[in-house]
XYZ file of C-alpha atoms in Angstrom:
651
model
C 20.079 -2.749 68.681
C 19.224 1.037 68.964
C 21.939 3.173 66.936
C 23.352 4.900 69.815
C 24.417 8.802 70.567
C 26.346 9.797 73.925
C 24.252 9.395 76.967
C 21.387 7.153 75.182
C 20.294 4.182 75.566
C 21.542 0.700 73.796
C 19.199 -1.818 73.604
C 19.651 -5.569 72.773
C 17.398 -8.114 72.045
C 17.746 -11.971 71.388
C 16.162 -15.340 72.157
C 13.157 -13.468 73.974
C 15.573 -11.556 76.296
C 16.244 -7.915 76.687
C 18.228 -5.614 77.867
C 18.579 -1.689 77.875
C 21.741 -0.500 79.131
C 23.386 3.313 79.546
C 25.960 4.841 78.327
C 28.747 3.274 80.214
C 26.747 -0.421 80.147
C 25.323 0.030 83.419
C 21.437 0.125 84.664
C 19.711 1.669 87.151
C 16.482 0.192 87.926
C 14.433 3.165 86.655
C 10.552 2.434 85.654
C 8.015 4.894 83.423
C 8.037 5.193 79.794
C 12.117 4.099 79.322
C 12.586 1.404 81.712
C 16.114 -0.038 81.890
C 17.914 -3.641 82.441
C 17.854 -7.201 82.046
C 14.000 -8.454 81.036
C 12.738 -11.936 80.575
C 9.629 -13.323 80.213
C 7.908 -9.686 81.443
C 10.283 -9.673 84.577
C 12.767 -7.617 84.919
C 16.285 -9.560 86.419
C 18.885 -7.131 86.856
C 17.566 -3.740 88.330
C 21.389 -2.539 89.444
C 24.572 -3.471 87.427
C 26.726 -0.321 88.639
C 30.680 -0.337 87.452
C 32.896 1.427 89.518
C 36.902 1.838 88.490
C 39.375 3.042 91.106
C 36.073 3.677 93.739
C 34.648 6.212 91.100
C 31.874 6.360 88.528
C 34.249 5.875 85.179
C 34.697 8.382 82.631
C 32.922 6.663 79.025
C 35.011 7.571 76.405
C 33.235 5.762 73.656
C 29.465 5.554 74.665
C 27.477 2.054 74.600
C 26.631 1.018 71.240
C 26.195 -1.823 68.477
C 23.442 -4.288 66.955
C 24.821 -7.908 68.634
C 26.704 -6.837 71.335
C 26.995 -3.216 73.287
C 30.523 -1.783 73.381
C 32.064 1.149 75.401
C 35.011 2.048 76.450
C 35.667 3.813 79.685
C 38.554 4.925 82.548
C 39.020 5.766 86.072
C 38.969 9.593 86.105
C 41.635 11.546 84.997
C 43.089 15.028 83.819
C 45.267 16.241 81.321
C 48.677 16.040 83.171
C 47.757 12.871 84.877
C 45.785 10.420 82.704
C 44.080 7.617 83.229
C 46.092 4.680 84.015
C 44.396 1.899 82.455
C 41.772 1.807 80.361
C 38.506 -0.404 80.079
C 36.994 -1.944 77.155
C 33.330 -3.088 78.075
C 31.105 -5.492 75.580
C 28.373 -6.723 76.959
C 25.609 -9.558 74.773
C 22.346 -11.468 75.426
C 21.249 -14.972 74.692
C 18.488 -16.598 75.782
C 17.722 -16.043 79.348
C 21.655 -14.496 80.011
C 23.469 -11.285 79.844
C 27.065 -12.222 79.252
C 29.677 -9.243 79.517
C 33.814 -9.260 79.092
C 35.892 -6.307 80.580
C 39.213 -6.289 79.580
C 41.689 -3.622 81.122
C 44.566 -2.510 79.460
C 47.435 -0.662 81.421
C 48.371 2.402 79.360
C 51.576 3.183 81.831
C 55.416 1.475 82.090
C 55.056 0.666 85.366
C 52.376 -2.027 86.881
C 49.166 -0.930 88.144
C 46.632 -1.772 90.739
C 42.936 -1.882 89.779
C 40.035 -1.788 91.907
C 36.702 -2.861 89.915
C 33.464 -2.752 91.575
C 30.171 -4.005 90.610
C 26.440 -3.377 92.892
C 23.860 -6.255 91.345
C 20.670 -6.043 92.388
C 17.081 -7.497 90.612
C 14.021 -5.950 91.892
C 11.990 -8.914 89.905
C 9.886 -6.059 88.673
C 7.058 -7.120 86.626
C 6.970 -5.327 83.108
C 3.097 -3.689 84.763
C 4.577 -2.145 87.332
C 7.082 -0.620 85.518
C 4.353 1.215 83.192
C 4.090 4.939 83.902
C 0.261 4.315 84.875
C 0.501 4.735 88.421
C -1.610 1.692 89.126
C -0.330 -0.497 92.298
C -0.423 -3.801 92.716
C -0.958 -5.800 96.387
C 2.211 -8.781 96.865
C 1.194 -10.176 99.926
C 4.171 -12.537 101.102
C 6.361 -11.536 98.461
C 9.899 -11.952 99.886
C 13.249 -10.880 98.313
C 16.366 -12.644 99.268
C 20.047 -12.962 97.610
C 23.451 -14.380 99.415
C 26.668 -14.250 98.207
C 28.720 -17.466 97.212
C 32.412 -18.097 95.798
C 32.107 -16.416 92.308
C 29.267 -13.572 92.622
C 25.518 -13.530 94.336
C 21.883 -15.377 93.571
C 18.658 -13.030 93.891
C 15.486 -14.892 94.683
C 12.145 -13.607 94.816
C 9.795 -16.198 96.254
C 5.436 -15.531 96.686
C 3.403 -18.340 97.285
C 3.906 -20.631 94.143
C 6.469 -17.991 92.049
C 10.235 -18.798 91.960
C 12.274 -16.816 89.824
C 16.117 -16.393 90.387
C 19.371 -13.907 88.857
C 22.520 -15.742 89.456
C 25.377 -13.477 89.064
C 28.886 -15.337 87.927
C 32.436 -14.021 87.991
C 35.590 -15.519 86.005
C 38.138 -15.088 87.989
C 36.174 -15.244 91.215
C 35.372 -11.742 92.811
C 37.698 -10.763 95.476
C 35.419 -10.094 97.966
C 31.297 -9.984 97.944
C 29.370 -7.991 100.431
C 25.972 -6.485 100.803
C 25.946 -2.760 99.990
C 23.201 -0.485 101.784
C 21.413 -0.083 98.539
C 18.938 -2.231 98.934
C 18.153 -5.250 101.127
C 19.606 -7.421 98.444
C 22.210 -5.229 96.726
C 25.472 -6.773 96.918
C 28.681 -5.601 95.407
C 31.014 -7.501 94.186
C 35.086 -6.229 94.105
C 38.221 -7.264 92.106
C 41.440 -6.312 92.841
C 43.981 -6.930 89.839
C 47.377 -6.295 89.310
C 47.845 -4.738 85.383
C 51.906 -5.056 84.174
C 53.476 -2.664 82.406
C 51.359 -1.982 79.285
C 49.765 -5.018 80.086
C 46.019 -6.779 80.403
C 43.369 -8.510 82.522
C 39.919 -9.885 81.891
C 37.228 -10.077 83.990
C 33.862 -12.044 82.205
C 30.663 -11.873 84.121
C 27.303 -13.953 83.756
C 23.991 -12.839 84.819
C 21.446 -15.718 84.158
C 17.582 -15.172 84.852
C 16.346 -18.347 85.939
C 12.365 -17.710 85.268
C 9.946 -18.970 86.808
C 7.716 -21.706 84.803
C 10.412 -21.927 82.289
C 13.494 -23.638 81.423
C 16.986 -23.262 82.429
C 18.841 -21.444 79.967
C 21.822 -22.650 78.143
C 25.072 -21.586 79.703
C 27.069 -18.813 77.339
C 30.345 -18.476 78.690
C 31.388 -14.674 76.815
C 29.865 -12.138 74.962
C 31.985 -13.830 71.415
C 29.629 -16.787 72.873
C 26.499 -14.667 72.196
C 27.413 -12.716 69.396
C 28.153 -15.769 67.531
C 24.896 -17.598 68.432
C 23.262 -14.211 67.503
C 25.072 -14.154 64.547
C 24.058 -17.294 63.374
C 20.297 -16.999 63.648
C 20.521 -13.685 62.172
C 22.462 -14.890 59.185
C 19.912 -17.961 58.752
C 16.472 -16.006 58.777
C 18.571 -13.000 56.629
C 20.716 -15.079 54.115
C 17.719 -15.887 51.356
C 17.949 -12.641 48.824
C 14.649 -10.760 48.243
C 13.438 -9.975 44.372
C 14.248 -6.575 44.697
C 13.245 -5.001 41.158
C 15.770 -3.130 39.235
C 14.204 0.064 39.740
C 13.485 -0.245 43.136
C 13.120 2.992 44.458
C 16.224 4.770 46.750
C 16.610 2.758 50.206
C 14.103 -0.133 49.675
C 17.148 -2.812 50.012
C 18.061 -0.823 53.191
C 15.098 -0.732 54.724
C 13.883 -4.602 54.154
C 17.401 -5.452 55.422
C 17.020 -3.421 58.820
C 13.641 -4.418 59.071
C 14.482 -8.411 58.137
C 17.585 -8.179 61.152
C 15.185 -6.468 63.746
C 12.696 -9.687 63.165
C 15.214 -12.122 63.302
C 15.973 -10.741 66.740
C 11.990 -10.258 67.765
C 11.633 -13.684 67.390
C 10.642 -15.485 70.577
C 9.705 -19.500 71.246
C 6.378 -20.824 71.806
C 4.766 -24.206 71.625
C 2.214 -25.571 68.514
C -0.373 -27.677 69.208
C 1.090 -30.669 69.110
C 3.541 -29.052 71.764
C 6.053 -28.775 68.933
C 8.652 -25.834 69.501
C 8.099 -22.876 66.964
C 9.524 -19.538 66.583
C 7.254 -16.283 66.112
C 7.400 -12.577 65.914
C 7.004 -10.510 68.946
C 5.143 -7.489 68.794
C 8.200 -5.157 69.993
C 10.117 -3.658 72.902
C 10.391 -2.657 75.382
C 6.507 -3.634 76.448
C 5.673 -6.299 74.132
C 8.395 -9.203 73.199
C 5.858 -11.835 73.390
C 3.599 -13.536 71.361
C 0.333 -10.903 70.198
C -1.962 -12.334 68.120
C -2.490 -9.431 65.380
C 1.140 -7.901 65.655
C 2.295 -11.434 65.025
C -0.792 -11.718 62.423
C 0.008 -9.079 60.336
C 3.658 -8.827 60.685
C 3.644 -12.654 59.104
C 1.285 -11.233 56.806
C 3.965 -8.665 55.222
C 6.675 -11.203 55.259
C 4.706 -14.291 53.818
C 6.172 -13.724 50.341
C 9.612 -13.949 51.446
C 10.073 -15.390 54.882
C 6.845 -17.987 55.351
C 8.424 -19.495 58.157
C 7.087 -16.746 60.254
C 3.527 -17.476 59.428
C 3.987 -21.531 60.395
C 5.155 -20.671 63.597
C 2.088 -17.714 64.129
C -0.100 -20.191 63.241
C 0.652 -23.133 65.118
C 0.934 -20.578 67.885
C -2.202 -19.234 67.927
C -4.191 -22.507 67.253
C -1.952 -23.806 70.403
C -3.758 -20.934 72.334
C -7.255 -20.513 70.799
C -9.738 -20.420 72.896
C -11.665 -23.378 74.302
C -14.090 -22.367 77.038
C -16.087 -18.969 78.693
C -14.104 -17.004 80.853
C -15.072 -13.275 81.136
C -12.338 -12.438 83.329
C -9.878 -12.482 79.796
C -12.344 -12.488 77.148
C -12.189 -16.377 76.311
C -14.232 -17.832 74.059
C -14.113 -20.762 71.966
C -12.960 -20.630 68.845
C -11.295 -16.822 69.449
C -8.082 -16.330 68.918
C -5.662 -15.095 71.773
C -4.525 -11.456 71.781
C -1.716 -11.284 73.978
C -0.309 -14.147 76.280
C 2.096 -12.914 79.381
C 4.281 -14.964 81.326
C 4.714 -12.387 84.380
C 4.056 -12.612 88.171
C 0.820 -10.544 88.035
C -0.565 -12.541 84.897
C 0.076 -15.649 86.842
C -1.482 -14.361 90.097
C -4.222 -12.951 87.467
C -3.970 -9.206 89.151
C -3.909 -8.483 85.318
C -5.929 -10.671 82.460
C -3.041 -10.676 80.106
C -2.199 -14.062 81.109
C -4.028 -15.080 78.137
C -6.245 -12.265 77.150
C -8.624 -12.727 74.318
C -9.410 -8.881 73.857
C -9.366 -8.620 69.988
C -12.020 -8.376 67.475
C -9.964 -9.083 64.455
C -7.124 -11.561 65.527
C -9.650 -14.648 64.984
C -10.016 -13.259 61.051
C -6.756 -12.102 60.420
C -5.797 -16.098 61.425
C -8.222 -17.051 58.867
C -6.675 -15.149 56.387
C -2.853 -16.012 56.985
C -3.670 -19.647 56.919
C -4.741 -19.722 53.528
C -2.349 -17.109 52.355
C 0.097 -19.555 53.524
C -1.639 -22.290 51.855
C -1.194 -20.652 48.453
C 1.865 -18.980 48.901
C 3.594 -22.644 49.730
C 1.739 -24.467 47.789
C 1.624 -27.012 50.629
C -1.403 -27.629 52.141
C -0.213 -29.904 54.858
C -0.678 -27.010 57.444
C -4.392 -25.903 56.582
C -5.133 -29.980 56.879
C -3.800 -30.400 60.509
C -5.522 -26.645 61.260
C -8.933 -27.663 59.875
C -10.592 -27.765 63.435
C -9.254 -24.570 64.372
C -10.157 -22.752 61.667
C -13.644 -23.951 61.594
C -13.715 -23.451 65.352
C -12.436 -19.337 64.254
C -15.462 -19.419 61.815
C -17.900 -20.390 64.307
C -16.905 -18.019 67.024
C -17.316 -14.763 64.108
C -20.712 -16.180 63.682
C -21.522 -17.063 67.046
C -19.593 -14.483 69.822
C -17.935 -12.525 67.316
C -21.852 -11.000 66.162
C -21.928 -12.178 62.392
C -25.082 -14.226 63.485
C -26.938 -11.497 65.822
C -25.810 -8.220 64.577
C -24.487 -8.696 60.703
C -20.920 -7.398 61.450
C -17.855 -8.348 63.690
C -18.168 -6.420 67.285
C -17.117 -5.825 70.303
C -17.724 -4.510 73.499
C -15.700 -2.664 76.296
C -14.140 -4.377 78.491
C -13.765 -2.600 81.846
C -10.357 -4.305 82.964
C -8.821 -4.797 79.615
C -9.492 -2.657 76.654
C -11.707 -0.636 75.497
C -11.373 -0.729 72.202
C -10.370 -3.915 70.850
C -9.086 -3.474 67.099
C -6.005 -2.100 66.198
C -6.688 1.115 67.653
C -7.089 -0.028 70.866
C -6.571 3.661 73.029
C -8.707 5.091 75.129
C -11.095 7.511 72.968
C -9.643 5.937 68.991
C -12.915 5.280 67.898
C -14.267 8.866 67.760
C -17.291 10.564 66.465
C -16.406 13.731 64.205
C -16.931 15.907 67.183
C -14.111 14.241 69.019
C -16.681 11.676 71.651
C -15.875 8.002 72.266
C -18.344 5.942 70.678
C -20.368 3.321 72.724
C -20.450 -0.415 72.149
C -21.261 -3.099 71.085
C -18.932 -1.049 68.190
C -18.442 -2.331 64.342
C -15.568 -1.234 62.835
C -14.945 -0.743 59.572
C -11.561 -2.622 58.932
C -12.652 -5.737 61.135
C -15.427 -6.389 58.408
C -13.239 -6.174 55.970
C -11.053 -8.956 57.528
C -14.319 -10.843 57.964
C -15.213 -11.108 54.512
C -11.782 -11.911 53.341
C -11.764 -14.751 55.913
C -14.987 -16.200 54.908
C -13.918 -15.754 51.099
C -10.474 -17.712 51.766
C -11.626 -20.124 54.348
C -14.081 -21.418 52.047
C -11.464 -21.535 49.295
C -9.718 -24.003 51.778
C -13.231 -25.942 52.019
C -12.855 -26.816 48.260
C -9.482 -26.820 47.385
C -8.383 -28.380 50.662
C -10.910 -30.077 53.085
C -13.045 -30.924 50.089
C -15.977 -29.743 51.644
C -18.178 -28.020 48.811
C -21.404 -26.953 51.133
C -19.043 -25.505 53.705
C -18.099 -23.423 51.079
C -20.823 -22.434 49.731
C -22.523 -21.505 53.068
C -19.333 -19.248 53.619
C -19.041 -17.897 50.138
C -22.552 -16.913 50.631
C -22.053 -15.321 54.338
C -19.695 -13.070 52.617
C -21.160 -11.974 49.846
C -24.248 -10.772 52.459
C -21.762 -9.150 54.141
C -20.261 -6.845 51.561
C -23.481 -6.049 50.153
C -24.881 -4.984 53.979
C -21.318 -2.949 54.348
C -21.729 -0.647 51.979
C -25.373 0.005 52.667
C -24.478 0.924 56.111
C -20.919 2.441 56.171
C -20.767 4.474 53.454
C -21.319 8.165 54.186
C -22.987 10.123 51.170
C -21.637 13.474 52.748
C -18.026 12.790 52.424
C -18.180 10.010 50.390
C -16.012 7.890 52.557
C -16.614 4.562 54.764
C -17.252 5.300 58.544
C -14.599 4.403 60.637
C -17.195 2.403 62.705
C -20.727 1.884 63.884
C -22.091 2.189 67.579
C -23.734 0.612 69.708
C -27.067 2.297 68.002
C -26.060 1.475 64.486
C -25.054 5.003 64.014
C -21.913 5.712 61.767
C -19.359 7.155 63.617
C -18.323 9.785 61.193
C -14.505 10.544 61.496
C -12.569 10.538 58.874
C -10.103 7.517 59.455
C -6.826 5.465 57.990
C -8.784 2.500 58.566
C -10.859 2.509 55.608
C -7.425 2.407 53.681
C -7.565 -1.700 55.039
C -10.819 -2.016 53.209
C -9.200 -1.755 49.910
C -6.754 -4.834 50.947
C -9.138 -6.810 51.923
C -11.063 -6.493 49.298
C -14.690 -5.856 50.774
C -15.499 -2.795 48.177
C -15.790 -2.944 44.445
C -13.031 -0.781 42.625
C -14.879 1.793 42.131
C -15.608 2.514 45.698
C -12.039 1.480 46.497
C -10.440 3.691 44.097
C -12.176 7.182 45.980
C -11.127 6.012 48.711
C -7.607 5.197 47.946
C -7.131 8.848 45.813
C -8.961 10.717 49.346
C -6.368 9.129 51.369
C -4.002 10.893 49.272
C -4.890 14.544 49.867
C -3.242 16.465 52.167
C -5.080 16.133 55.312
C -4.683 12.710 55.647
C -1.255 12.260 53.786
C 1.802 13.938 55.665
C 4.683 13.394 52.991
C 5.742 10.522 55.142
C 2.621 8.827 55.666
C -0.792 8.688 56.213
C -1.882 10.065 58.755
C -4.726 7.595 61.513
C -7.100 10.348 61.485
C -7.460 13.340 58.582
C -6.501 16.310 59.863
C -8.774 19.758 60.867
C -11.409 17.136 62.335
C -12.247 18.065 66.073
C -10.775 14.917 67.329
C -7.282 15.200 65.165
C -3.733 15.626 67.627
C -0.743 15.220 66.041
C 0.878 13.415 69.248
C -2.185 11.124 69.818
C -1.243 7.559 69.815
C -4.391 6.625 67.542
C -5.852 10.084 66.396
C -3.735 11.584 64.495
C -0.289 9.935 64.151
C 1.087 8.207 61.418
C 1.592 4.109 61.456
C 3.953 2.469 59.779
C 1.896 -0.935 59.474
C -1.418 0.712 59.023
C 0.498 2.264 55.664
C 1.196 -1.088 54.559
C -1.983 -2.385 54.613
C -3.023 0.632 52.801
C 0.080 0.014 50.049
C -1.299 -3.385 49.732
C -4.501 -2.325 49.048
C -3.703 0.331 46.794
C -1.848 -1.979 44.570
C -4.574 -4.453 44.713
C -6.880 -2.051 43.391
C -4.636 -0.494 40.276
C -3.499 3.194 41.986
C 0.069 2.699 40.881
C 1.293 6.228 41.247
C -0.592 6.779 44.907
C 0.891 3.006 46.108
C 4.531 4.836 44.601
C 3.872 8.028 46.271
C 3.236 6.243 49.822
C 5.877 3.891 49.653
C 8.362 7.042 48.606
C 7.354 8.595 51.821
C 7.939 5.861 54.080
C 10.814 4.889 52.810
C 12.373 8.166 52.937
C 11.151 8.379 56.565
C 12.871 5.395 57.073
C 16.356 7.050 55.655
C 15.725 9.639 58.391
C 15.754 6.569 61.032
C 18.937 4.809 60.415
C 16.375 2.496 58.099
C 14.190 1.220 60.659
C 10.606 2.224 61.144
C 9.713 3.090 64.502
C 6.052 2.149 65.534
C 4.733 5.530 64.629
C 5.677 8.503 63.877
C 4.167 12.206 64.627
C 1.371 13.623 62.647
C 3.383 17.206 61.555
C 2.990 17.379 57.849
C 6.546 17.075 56.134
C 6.144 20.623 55.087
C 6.086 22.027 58.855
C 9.277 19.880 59.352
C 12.146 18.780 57.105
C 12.267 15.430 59.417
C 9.482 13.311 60.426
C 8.956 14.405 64.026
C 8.966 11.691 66.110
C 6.175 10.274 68.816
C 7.788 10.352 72.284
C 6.688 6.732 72.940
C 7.168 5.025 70.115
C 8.687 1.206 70.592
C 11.378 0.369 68.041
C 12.249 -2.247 66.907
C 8.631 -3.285 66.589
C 7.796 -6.001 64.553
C 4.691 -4.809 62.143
C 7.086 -1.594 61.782
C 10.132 -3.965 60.703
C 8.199 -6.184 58.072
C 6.684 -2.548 56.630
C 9.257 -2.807 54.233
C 8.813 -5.702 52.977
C 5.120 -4.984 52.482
C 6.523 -2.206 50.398
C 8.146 -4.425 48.429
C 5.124 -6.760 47.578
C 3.125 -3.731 46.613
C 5.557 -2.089 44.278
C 5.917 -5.492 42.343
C 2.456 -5.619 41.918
C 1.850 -8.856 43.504
């Protein structure tokens, strides 16, 4: 999906399979910060896919590139007085589970030629932690890797105690010959030896199917026109409905929702509702995160609710299929809370890593709250909140009751030692600074979570009367939040600067930074206009405002790096949420001036948002500079634009 220069990367995404391919469509099994090849449910299933033409690496003549399919075109090696006598036109697609390529050779000479074509296949079975540049290991005792060759390619197994997953690499025509290679212990190459007439053509289709473990077969795709089609049509179903673009929408707005609505067409991933019904949702991103996370999902559903509520049904019955139920410390469980992050991979399963089901969020359970009655009122149908009743009470209960409502007034949470530390948005290492630059120490309050708390309490007890016709329910919530914002602004609002702390400590001490988060408490709704109004014009001055966007953390603080994933970089989501709440509170020409800036930043991106952006102020830069990790497509990033849209019409 990635637009593609010579030597980069193509990725491509669809039915919750990845891959990321070179130049010439091959992959090489590397790890860190750019991994590469076929992923599925957090495994990775082809670690080698080497071509070889004529027993030499081929020449790429066009590089890897394109949105539903990856196309190159390469050749043997040649020179100027002897060129290349065939050449090879590679597209390669994924479905569901499958990588599905077609290599068609043309003969560019009057005479016949031979062609040798080699593949090496290989799938290490990696899981998507060990590929992280984190240097962490992980013990696999009797983990075994096999593969064999049979009539039309080679299977991969990796077997350890109860895990089974499988490749299964499939030729059309059958391969020549198969044979381990000294790669690896599994390697195997597979050769073709084809005879090209004069100016004429072969094919050669290939099939590499990830057979995962816990999960269904996938459905057989024969080509890549097979995938590209099925891609095509899913696209052109969640795309087709028009958006109420206004007639002077600003330069690249149609662009950039259109990018961003194709990027979470192809994010979406399956999971299972309560009632074990199949849904669709977004996932957070790639390459690290194509499965269900329960604020990326939130708040990307959030963004598109006005246009595509689909994705908020499937969130929903998502998360209430996951929500918590009992105590476990090990991943943060509680009942009531809503899930975080659910993994499918060998070390969630083993549980060498809590992800399995990890319930490390603060404001997931409110932000649930929140999308179920803004789907309520943006359907009109309130069929959904009915069947969710118990869930959201049971997300009401745990704010009160584990979330800290009850025992310390406001949302918080602690650090947990083998998950996060910080568990809100900003969830790095050190995000939640003091002024001077110094972690603060939990139980932490942050300022944006109460904000989602109130809202939740406000709109779940809307649902109580308009819905569940529950009037003292209602009452008790509508109550709740109106102590709430009254103890907010008593104790996060710093005189000096005149601006909300970003948090409070363990001590009940303000942690002073300046911070984008107390942009969210303007959407959300937890200060009066007044209040929200200074701090919507503050966010607007230069330190925290770039020219593209604003910036996590106000620059000339101690703590402020323009590189630092939460401290100083820009976000496209955490803009939006700002842009919403700008609009909600009247500051037309500051929600313009944002939304100008990201959408021009999105020009400079082929349309698409990455996940963040550099801190560099657009005056030190003509470009927006960009972070060196950012994921793209990611799917709060993609449905940016669309938030864009909501808060220019006003709505």
């Amino acid at each position: 999906m990635n637009d593609v220069a010579a030597g980069a990367d193509t990725t491509l995404v669809h039915g919750g399979t990845l891959a990321v391919l070179a130049a010439d469509g091959g992959v090489t099994g590397r790890g860190g910060t750019a991994p590469d090849g076929l992923f599925h449910r957090d495994a990775r299933h082809l670690s080698r896919w080497t071509l070889t033409v004529d027993g030499a690496a081929p020449d790429v003549l066009v590089p890897s590139g394109g949105d539903a399919s990856a196309l190159c075109v390469l050749t043997p090696p040649g020179t100027r007085d002897e060129p290349a006598a065939y050449t090879v036109f590679r597209e390669q697609a994924v479905a569901a589970g499958v990588l599905t390529e077609s290599l068609r050779l043309v003969s560019n000479r009057t005479e016949p030629v031979d062609a040798v074509l080699s593949v090496i296949a290989d799938a290490d079975f990696a899981d998507q932690f060990e590929l992280r540049s984190d240097k962490r290991r992980y013990e696999k005792d009797g983990a075994l890797h096999t593969a064999h060759a049979h009539a039309t390619g080679a299977t991969f197994r990796y077997e350890r105690g109860t895990w089974l997953s499988r490749t299964v690499v499939r030729s059309s025509p059958a391969p020549t010959s198969v044979r381990r290679t000294g790669a690896t212990d599994t390697a195997h190459q597979l050769d073709w030896h084809l005879k090209l007439p004069a100016h004429g053509t072969a094919r050669l289709l290939l099939t590499v199917t990830a057979f995962a473990h816990g999960a269904a077969d996938p459905a057989e795709v024969d080509s890549p026109a097979d995938a590209v089609a099925e891609h095509a049509a899913d696209t052109a179903a969640f795309t087709a409905a028009p958006l109420p673009l206004p007639v002077d929408a600003p330069h690249g707005l149609a662009d950039a929702c259109a990018r961003g609505l194709s990027d979470l067409a192809a994010l979406r991933v399956p999971a299972v509702g309560p009632d074990g019904e199949r849904v669709l949702v977004p996932a957070a991103g790639i390459p690290w995160f194509l499965t269900l996370f329960g604020r990326d999902s939130l708040l990307t559903s959030l963004f598109a609710l006005p246009y595509r509520p689909e994705l908020a049904e499937g969130t929903l019955r998502a998360l209430a299929a996951t929500q918590g139920t009992e105590y476990d410390t090990t991943r943060g469980e509680q009942p009531g809370r809503v899930v975080h992050e659910i993994r499918h991979g060998e070390l969630a399963h083993f549980r060498q890593v809590p992800y399995g089901r990890y319930y490390g969020s603060v404001d997931a359970t409110p932000l649930f709250l929140v999308l179920l009655d803004g789907y309520t009122e943006a359907t009109d149908d309130p069929l959904l909140a009915i069947r969710l009743e118990s869930h959201a009470r049971a997300a009401v209960s745990w704010m009160f009751r584990d979330g800290g409502l009850d025992e310390n007034g406001y949302l918080v949470y602690s650090p947990d030692p083998n998950g996060l530390v910080n568990q809100n948005w900003k969830d790095s290492e050190g995000a939640i600074c003091f002024l001077d630059g110094s972690q603060a120490e939990g139980p932490i309050a942050v300022a944006e979570a109460q904000g989602y708390a109130y809202d939740a309490l406000v709109r779940t007890a809307r649902l109580a009367r308009s819905v569940w016709d529950d009037a003292a329910y209602a009452d008790r919530l509508d109550s709740a939040a109106a102590g709430l914002r009254d103890r907010f602004l008593r104790d996060f609002w710093m005189a000096g600067p005149d601006f909300p702390a970003l948090a409070l400590d363990g001590q009940g001490r303000q942690v002073d930074s300046l911070a984008s988060d107390a942009g969210h408490l303007l959407w959300s709704g937890i200060l009066d206009t007044a209040h929200a109004q200074r701090v919507g014009r503050r966010l607007l001055e230069p330190d925290f405002f770039s020219g593209w966007a604003i910036r996590t953390l106000a620059s000339g603080q101690p703590g402020y790096h323009p590189l630092s994933y939460h401290r100083g970089t820009s976000w496209p989501h955490d803009n939006a949420i700002i842009l919403l709440g700008l609009a909600r509170c009247g500051l037309t020409e500051e929600t313009r001036e944002v939304a100008l800036g990201l959408l021009e930043a999105s020009a400079h991106h082929g349309h698409r948002l990455p996940e963040v952006m550099a801190g560099y102020a657009r005056s030190e830069h003509p470009r927006p500079v960009p972070y060196p990790h950012s994921c793209s497509p990611q799917a709060w990033a993609a449905a940016t634009p669309l938030a864009v849209l909501t808060a220019l019409r006003g709505h």
